[in-house]
mmCIF file of C-alpha atoms in Angstrom:
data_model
loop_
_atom_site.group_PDB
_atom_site.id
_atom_site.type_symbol
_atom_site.label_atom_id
_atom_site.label_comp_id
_atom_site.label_asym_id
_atom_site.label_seq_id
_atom_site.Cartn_x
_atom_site.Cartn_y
_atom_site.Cartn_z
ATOM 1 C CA UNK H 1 132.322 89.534 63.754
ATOM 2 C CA UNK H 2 133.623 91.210 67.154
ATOM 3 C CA UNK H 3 131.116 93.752 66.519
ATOM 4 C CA UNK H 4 128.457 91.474 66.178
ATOM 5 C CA UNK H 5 129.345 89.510 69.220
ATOM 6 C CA UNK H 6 128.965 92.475 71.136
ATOM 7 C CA UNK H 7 126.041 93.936 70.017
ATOM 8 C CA UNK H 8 124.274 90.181 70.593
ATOM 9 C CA UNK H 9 125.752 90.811 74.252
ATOM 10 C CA UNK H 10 124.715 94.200 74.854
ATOM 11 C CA UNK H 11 120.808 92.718 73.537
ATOM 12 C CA UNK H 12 120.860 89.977 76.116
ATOM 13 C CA UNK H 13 122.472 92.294 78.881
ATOM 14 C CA UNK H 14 119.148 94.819 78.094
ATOM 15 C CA UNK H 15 116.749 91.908 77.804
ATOM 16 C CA UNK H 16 117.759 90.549 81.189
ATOM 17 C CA UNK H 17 117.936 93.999 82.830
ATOM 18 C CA UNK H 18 114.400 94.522 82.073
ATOM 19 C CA UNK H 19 113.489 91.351 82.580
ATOM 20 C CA UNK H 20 115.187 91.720 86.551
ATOM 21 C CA UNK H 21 113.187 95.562 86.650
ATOM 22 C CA UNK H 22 109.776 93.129 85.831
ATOM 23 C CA UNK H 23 110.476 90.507 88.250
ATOM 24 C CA UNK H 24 111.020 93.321 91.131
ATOM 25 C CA UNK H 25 108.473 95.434 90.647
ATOM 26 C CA UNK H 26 106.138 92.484 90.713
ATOM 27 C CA UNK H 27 107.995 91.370 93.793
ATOM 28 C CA UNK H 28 107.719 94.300 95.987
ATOM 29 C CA UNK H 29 104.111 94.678 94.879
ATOM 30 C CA UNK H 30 103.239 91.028 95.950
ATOM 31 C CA UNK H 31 105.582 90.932 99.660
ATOM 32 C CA UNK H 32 104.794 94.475 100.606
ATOM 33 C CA UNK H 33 101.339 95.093 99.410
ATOM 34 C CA UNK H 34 99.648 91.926 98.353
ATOM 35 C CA UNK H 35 100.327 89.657 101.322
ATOM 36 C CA UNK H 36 100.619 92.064 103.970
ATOM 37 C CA UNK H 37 96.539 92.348 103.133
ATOM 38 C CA UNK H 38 96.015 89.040 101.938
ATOM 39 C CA UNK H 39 94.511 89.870 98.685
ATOM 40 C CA UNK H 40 94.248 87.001 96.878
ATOM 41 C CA UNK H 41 94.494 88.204 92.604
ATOM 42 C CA UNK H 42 94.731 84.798 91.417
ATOM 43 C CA UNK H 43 97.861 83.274 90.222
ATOM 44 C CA UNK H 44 100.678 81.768 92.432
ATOM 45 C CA UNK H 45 100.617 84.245 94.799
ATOM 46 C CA UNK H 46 97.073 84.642 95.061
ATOM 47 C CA UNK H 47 97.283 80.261 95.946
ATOM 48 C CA UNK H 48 100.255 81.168 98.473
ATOM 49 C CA UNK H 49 97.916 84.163 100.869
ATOM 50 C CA UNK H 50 95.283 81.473 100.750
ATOM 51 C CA UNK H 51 97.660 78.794 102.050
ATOM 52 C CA UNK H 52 99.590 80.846 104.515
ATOM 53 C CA UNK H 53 96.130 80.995 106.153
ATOM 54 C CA UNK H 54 95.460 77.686 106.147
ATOM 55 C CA UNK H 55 98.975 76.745 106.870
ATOM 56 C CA UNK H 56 100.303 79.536 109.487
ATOM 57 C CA UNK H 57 103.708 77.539 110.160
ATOM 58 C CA UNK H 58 104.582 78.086 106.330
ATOM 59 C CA UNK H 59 104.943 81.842 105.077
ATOM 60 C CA UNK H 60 103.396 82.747 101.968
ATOM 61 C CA UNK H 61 107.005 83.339 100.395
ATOM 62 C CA UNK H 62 107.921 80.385 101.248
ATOM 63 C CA UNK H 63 105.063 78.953 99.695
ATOM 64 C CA UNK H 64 105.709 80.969 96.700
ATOM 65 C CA UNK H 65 108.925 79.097 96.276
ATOM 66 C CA UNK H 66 107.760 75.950 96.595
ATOM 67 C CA UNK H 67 104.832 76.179 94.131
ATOM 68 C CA UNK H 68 107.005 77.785 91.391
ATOM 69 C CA UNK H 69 108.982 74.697 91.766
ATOM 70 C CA UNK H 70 106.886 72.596 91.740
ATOM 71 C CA UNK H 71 105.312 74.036 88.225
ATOM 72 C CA UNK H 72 109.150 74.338 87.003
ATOM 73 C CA UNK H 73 109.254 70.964 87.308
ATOM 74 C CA UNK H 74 105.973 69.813 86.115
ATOM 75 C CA UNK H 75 107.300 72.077 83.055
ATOM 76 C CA UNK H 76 110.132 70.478 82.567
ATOM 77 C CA UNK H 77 108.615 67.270 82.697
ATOM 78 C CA UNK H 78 105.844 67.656 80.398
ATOM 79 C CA UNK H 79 107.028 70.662 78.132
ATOM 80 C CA UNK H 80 111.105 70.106 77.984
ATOM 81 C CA UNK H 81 112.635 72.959 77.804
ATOM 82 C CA UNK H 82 110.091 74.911 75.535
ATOM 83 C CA UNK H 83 108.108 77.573 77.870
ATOM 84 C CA UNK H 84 111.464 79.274 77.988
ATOM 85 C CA UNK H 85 114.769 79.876 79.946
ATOM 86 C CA UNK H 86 114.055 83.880 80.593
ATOM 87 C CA UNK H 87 110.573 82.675 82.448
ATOM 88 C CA UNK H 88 112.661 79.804 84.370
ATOM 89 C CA UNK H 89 114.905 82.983 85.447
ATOM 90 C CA UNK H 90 112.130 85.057 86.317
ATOM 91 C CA UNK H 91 110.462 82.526 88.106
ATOM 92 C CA UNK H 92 113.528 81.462 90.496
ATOM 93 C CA UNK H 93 114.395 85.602 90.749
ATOM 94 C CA UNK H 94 110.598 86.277 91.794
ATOM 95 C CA UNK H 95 111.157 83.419 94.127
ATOM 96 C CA UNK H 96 114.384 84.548 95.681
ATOM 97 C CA UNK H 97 112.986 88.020 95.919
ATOM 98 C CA UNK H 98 109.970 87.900 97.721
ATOM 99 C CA UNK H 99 111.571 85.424 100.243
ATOM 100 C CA UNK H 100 113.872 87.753 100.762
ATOM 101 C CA UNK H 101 111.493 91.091 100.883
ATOM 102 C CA UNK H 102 109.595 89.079 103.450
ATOM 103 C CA UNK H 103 112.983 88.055 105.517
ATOM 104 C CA UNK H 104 114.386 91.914 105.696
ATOM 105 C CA UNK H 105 111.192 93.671 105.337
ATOM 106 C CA UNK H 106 108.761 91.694 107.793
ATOM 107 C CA UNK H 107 105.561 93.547 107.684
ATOM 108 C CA UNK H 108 102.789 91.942 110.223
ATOM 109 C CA UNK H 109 100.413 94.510 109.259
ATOM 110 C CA UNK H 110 99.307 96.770 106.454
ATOM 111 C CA UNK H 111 101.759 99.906 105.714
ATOM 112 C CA UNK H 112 98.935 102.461 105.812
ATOM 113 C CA UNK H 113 95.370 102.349 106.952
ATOM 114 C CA UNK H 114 94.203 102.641 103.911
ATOM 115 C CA UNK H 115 92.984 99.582 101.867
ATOM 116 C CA UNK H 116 92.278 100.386 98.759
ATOM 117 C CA UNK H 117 95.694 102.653 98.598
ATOM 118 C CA UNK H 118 97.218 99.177 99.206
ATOM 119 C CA UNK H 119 94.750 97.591 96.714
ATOM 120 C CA UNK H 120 96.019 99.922 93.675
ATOM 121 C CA UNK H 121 99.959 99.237 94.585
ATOM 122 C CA UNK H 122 99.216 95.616 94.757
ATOM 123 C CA UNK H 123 97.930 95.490 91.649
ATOM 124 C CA UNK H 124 99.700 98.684 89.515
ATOM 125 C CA UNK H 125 103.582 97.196 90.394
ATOM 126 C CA UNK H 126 102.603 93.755 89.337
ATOM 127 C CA UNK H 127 100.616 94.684 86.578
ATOM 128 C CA UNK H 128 103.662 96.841 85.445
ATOM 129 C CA UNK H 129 106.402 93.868 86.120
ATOM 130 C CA UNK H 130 104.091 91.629 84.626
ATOM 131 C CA UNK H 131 103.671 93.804 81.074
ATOM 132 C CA UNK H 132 107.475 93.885 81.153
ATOM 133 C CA UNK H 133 107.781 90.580 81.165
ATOM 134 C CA UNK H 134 105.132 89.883 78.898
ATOM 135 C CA UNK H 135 106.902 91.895 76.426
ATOM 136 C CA UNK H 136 109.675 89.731 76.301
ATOM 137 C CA UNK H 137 108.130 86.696 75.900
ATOM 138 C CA UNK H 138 108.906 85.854 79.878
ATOM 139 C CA UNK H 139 106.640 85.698 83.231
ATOM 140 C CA UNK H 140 106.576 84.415 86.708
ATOM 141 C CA UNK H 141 106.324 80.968 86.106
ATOM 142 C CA UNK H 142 103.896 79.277 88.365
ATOM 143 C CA UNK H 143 100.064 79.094 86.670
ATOM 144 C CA UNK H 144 101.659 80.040 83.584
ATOM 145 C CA UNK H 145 103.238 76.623 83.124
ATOM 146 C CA UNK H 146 100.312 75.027 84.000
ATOM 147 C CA UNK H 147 98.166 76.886 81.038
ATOM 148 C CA UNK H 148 101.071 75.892 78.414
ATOM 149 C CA UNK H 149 101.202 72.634 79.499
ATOM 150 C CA UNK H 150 96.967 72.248 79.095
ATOM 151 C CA UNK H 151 97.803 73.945 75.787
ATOM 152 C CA UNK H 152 99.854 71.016 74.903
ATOM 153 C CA UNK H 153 97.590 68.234 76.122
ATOM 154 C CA UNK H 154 94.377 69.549 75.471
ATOM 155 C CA UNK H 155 91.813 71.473 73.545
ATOM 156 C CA UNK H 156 90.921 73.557 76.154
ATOM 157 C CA UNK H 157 90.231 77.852 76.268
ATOM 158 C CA UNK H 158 93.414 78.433 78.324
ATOM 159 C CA UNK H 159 92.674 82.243 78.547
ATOM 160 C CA UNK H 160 89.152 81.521 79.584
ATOM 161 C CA UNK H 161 90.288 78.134 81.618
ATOM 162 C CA UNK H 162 93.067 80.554 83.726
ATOM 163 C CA UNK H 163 90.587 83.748 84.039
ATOM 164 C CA UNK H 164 87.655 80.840 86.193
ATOM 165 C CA UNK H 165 90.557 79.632 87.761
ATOM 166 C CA UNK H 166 92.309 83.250 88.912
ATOM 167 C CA UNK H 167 88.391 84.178 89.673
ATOM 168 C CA UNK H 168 87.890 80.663 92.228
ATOM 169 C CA UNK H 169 91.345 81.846 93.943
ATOM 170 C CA UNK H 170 89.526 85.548 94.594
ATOM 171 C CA UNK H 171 86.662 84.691 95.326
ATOM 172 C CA UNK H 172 88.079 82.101 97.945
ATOM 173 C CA UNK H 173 89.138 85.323 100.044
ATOM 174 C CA UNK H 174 85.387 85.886 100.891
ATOM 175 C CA UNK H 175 85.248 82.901 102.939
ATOM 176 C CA UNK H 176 89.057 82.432 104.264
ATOM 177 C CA UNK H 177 89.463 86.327 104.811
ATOM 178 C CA UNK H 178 86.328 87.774 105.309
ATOM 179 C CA UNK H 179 83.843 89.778 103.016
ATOM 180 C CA UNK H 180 85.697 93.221 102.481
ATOM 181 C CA UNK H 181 88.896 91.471 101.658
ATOM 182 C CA UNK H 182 87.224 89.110 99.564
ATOM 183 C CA UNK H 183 85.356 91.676 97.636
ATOM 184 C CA UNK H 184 88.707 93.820 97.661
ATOM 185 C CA UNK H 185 90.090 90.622 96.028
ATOM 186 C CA UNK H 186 88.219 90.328 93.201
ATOM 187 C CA UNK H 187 88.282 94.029 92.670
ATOM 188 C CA UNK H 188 91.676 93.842 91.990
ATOM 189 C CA UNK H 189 91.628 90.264 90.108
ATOM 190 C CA UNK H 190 89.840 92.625 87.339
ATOM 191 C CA UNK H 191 92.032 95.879 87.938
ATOM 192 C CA UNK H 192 95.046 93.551 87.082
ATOM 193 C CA UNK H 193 93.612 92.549 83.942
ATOM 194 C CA UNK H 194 92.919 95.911 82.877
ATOM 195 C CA UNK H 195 96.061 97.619 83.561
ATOM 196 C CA UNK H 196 98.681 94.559 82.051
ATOM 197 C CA UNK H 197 96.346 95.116 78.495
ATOM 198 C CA UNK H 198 97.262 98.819 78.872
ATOM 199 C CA UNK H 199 100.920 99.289 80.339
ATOM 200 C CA UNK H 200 101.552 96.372 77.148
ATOM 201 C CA UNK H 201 99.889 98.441 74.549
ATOM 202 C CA UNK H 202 101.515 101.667 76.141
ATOM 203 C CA UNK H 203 105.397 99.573 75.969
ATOM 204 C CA UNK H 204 104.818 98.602 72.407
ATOM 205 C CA UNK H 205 102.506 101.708 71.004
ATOM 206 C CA UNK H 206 103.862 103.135 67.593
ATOM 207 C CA UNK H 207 102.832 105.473 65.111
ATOM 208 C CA UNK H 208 101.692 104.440 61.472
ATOM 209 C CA UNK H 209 101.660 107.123 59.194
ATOM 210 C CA UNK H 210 99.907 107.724 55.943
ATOM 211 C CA UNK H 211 101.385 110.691 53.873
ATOM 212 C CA UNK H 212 99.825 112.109 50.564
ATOM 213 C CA UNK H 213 102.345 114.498 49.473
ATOM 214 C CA UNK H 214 103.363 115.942 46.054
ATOM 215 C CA UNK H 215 107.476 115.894 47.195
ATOM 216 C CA UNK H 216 107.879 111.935 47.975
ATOM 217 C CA UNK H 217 111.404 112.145 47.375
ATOM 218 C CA UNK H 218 112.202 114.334 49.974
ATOM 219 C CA UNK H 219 109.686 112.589 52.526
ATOM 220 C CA UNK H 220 111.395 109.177 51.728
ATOM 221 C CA UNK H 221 115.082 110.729 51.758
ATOM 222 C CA UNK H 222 114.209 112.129 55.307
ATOM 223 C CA UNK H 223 112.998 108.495 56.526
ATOM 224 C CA UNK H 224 115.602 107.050 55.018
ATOM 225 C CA UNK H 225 118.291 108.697 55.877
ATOM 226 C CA UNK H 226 117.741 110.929 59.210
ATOM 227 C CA UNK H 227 115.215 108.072 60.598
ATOM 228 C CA UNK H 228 116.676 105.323 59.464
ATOM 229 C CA UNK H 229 113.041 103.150 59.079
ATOM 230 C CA UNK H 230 111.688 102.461 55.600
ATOM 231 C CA UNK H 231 108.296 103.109 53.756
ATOM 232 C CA UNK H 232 106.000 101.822 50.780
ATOM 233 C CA UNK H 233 104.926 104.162 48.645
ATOM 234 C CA UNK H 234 102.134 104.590 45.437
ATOM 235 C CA UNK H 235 100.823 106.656 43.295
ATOM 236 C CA UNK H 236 97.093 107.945 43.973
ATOM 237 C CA UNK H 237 94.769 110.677 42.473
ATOM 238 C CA UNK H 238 92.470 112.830 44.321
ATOM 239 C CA UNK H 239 88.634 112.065 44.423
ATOM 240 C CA UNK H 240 87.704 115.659 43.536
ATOM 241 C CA UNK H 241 90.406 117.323 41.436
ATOM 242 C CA UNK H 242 91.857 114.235 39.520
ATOM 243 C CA UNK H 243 95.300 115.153 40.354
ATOM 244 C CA UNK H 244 98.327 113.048 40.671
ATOM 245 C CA UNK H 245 99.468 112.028 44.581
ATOM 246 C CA UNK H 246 102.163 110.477 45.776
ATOM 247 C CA UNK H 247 100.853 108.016 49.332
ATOM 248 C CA UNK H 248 103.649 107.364 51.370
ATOM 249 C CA UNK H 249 102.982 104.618 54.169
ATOM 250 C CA UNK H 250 105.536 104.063 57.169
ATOM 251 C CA UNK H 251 105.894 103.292 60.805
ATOM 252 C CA UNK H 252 107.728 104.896 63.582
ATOM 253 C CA UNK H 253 108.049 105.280 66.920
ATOM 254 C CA UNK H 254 106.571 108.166 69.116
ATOM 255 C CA UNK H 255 109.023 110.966 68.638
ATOM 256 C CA UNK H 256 109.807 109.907 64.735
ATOM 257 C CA UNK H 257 106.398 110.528 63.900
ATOM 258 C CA UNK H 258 106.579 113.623 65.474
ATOM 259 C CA UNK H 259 110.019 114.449 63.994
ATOM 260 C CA UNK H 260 108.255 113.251 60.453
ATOM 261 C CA UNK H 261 105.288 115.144 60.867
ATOM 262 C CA UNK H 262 106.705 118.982 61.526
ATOM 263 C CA UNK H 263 109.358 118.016 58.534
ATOM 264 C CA UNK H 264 106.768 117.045 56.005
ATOM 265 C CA UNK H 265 105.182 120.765 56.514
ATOM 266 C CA UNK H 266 107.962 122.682 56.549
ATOM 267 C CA UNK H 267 108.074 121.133 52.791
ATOM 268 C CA UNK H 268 104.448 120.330 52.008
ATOM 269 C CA UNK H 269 101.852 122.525 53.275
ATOM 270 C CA UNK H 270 99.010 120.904 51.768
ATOM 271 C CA UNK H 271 100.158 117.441 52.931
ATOM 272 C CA UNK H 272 97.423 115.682 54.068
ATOM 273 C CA UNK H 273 98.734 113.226 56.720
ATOM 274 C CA UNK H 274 96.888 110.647 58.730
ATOM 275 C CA UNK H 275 98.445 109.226 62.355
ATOM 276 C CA UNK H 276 97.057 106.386 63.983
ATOM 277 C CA UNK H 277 98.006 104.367 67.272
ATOM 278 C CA UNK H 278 99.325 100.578 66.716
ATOM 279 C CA UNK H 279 100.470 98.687 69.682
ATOM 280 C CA UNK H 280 101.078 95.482 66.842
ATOM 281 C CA UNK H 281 102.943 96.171 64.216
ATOM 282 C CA UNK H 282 105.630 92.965 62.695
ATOM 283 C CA UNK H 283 108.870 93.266 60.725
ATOM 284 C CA UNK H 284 111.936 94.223 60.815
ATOM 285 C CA UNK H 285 112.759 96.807 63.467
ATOM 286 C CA UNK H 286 109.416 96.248 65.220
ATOM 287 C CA UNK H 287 108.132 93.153 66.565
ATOM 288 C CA UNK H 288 109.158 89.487 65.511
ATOM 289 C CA UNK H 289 106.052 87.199 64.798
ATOM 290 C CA UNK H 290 105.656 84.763 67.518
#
């Protein structure tokens, strides 16, 4: 039981550790490079550069704060406590954080000359954060409330609804910052999108393997046993020669596969073994179906 009780603790302690890494990166991308240049990516803090404009005596931290509030309460209101206590952490933590990048780190200007330097960090350290967080079920808060609570209440696209929506907030920046930070805007409203789909599929990318072998015992004891994963297995027969396979199917990690891989040959030489790439894969000691 004590053994259980810590290894629950040591699962939340990791969780929340990453979950703190997300929420920073994301931070420092959004106070140091995102406001700094007022690109406007959508989202909370896309809302908060446009506002700071409008409304100089408020910063855009500030603003931050107060929006993500504002949704956190519009959540709790309409959704209970159901979008989640790690996004209610990351949301006050993201809050806390860029108000307090902006406090010690006050930067009235761009760090470098160079915009579209500034345009990849802005986007590549929240797009990173933002995976993270995805990946454990968590975000930012702020616009994401908003889409669960129109999933709730209506029959609306909310991936579709939130992509017009962070595309408005963009291409607002032509008019309330000028063309070239506009356009730099929406350039990196559809960097962001690109680069969350990929750092998520690189985070949960794993190896399915498909092994026709004529020494399955050995394959499975090695899975089994040095691996610890399992496998499904059947019997198959070649197209051309008739003769009796074993298929072995199983899925591993990165370095397993590769671990698998140079063992089944140093057994099998006329293995025939196919790899492929899955960033979804379900069960136990993968992914837990939402």
């Amino acid at each position: 039981m004590q053994k259980k009780r810590l290894g629950k603790a040591w699962l939340i302690l990791r969780d929340y550790s990453l979950l703190t890494l997300g929420t920073t990166l994301t931070s420092v991308g959004v106070a140091i490079f995102k406001f700094p240049n007022n690109f406007s990516t959508g989202g909370v803090s896309g809302i908060s550069v446009l506002l700071g404009r409008l409304l100089p005596f408020l910063t855009p931290g500030l603003l931050v704060t107060l929006l993500n509030l504002l949704f956190l309460v519009l959540g709790f209101i309409f959704i209970n406590r159901s979008f989640g206590i790690k996004t209610v952490y990351c949301s006050l933590l993201f809050s806390v954080m860029v108000s307090l990048l902006e406090t010690l780190y006050p930067l009235k200007a761009p760090l470098t000359s160079q915009p579209m330097l500034e345009l990849i960090f802005a986007v590549l350290l929240p797009a990173v954060g933002s995976a993270i967080l995805f990946n454990f079920n968590a975000s930012t808060g702020g616009t994401d409330i908003a889409a669960m609570i129109l999933r709730k209440y209506t029959s609306l696209d909310i991936g579709k609804a939130l992509l017009a929506v962070d595309f408005v907030i963009a291409a607002s920046a032509l008019f309330v910052f000028g063309i070239e930070t506009g356009l730099f805007s929406v350039l990196g409203l559809l960097m962001k999108a690109i680069v969350v789909d990929a750092v998520i599929e690189s985070i949960n990318l794993k190896k399915s393997l498909m092994i026709v072998t004529d020494y399955p015992e050995e394959i499975i004891a090695y899975i089994n046993n040095r691996l610890h994963r399992g496998a499904t297995l059947w019997e198959a027969s070649g197209s051309f020669t008739g003769q009796k396979k074993t298929v072995v199917l199983t899925a591993l990690n990165r370095v397993q596969a590769r671990d698998l891989r140079n063992f089944v040959y140093t057994i099998d030489r006329s293995a025939f073994i196919f790899i492929s790439n899955s960033s979804e894969i379900f069960g136990k000691g993968f992914q837990r179906a939402l």
